[in-house]
Each structure stands twice: as C-alpha cells, then as structure tokens.
C-alpha cells in the first residue's frame, strides 16, 4: 500500500489539523486520541511516511525506530503508567482494524485494561 498524503495524521504533522500534543522530537509526534478508550490514550507516530508497523519496521532507520520506542517509554513514565503497567497496540491493516494509514501505536493505561482481545463474532 502506498502512502496517502491526505490521511488525517499527515494533516496533523503538517499543522493543518490541531492535536493535543504530549511529546515531539525530530522523529516522533505524540498526541491524545480524540476518542479515548481508557483514562490515558495517546497515539505515537513517526514523522516519516510509513503506512504500517511492517513498513516502519523494514524501511525505518535505526534512529527512527529507536526514537519511537524511546518516546513510548518516556510518555508512559510522564503519564504515571510505568509502575502500574499499560498496553501498546499497533492496529494493522483490515483484520487489525487500522483506520488511519499512517503508522501509529496506541498507548493505553490508567486502569486495568482487561483481556487483550474481545472475541471476534
Ligand atoms: P486505528 O484504528 O489504529 O487506525 O486508530 C486510529 C485512531 O485515531 C482512533 O483511535 C481515532 O480515535 C484516532 N483519531 C482519529 N482522528 C484523530 C484526531 N484528529 N486526533 C486524535 N486522534 C484521532
């Protein structure tokens, strides 16, 4: 799948749409999800144009990949999630329920999150 420059996270990165930013560095932007599924729900995205975790993991530079994971750790700590624990999700493709075709991970926390998956019907 080729990268769509009109996806909503591309617009956020270009400053065309506002976001509730929690973290930014040379490689990463993180902001609060507009429809939170937990008391803390933050999206962490690379600034580079990657569609999915597979795209990012194979084509991203070592610096970009490291920066994303380091950002997750830093944000989790700043949000007070490190001790109690939290969940990181990367929805991928159709079966994964990915809605926005710019790679992102969800950081979810602030309460017990229950089972990893709701059983599919
Ligand atoms: P996914 O299903 O993994 O692609 O998740 C996309 C996420 O982006 C959903 O949780 C949406 O609530 C969230 N989202 C969509 N538009 C925005 C926006 N403008 N600002 C923040 N989060 C958004």
XYZ file of C-alpha atoms and ligand atoms in Angstrom:
144
model
C 0.000 0.000 0.000
C 1.447 3.374 -0.953
C 1.370 6.253 1.497
C -1.639 8.601 1.283
C -0.556 12.191 1.946
C -4.168 13.125 2.736
C -4.552 10.855 5.760
C -5.513 12.656 8.960
C -2.190 12.116 10.745
C -0.308 13.544 7.731
C -2.521 16.632 8.085
C -1.731 16.819 11.810
C 2.002 16.551 11.046
C 1.709 19.406 8.516
C -0.135 21.513 11.107
C -3.331 21.619 9.030
C -5.350 19.998 11.833
C -4.722 20.662 15.544
C -3.831 17.969 18.051
C -3.468 17.722 21.799
C 0.296 17.232 21.716
C 2.057 15.467 24.568
C 5.504 14.877 23.041
C 7.589 15.791 19.993
C 11.161 15.271 18.845
C 12.947 15.139 15.476
C 11.380 11.779 14.577
C 8.188 11.413 16.600
C 4.942 13.210 17.443
C 2.561 12.032 20.163
C -0.916 13.354 20.931
C -4.053 12.350 22.814
C -6.581 10.200 20.949
C -9.691 12.176 20.044
C -11.923 9.271 21.210
C -10.137 7.876 24.265
C -10.733 4.220 25.143
C -9.011 4.461 28.549
C -8.158 7.236 31.055
C -4.836 7.633 29.216
C -4.976 7.089 25.444
C -2.110 8.545 23.458
C -1.080 7.987 19.845
C 2.626 7.925 19.000
C 3.503 8.382 15.328
C 6.724 8.635 13.366
C 7.146 11.857 11.388
C 8.216 9.794 8.379
C 5.725 8.495 5.838
C 5.110 4.885 6.901
C 1.798 3.138 6.369
C 2.116 0.331 8.890
C 4.323 -1.272 11.516
C 5.682 -3.588 8.805
C 6.528 -0.617 6.587
C 8.157 1.208 9.514
C 9.994 -1.860 10.785
C 11.510 -2.668 7.399
C 12.083 0.807 5.933
C 12.533 2.994 9.012
C 16.069 3.934 10.023
C 17.550 2.682 13.284
C 17.279 6.233 14.652
C 13.583 6.465 13.760
C 12.726 3.068 15.249
C 14.677 3.765 18.432
C 13.076 7.199 18.776
C 9.568 5.747 18.612
C 10.204 3.160 21.326
C 12.064 5.680 23.474
C 9.117 8.071 23.120
C 6.681 5.364 24.257
C 8.785 4.745 27.363
C 9.154 8.463 28.135
C 5.461 9.218 27.665
C 4.386 6.215 29.745
C 6.635 7.439 32.512
C 5.397 11.029 32.303
C 1.785 9.853 32.354
C 2.457 7.793 35.505
C 1.886 4.450 33.766
C 5.230 2.741 34.269
C 4.652 1.209 37.691
C 1.045 0.097 37.214
C 1.509 -1.052 33.635
C -0.080 -0.170 30.333
C -0.759 -1.550 26.854
C 0.676 -0.655 23.438
C -1.317 -1.550 20.330
C -0.461 -1.216 16.640
C -3.594 -1.990 14.646
C -2.502 -3.133 11.212
C -4.496 -3.480 8.010
C -8.057 -4.659 7.541
C -8.117 -7.525 10.017
C -6.252 -5.409 12.559
C -8.859 -2.650 12.325
C -6.441 0.065 11.249
C -8.412 3.199 10.378
C -5.627 5.694 9.729
C -2.986 4.588 7.180
C -0.057 6.320 8.882
C 1.752 4.006 11.304
C 0.910 4.708 14.920
C 0.930 2.956 18.247
C -1.737 3.468 20.869
C -0.603 3.805 24.494
C -3.490 2.828 26.764
C -3.484 2.939 30.534
C -4.740 4.438 33.748
C -6.905 1.456 34.694
C -6.925 -2.354 34.419
C -7.466 -2.960 30.733
C -8.984 -6.424 30.842
C -8.449 -9.186 28.291
C -6.248 -8.453 25.314
C -8.971 -9.207 22.785
C -12.722 -9.183 22.682
C -13.563 -12.490 20.996
C -14.491 -11.982 17.360
C -18.064 -12.939 16.484
P -6.506 2.913 14.292
O -7.841 2.247 14.266
O -5.453 2.098 14.990
O -6.085 3.374 12.915
O -6.674 4.179 15.210
C -6.908 5.467 14.756
C -7.161 6.304 15.967
O -7.032 7.666 15.601
C -8.549 6.136 16.582
O -8.407 5.711 17.935
C -9.160 7.544 16.489
O -9.943 7.877 17.608
C -7.926 8.418 16.392
N -8.097 9.705 15.721
C -8.717 9.940 14.542
N -8.649 11.251 14.237
C -7.967 11.844 15.247
C -7.576 13.189 15.522
N -7.868 14.204 14.683
N -6.896 13.451 16.657
C -6.598 12.444 17.522
N -6.940 11.166 17.310
C -7.624 10.863 16.203
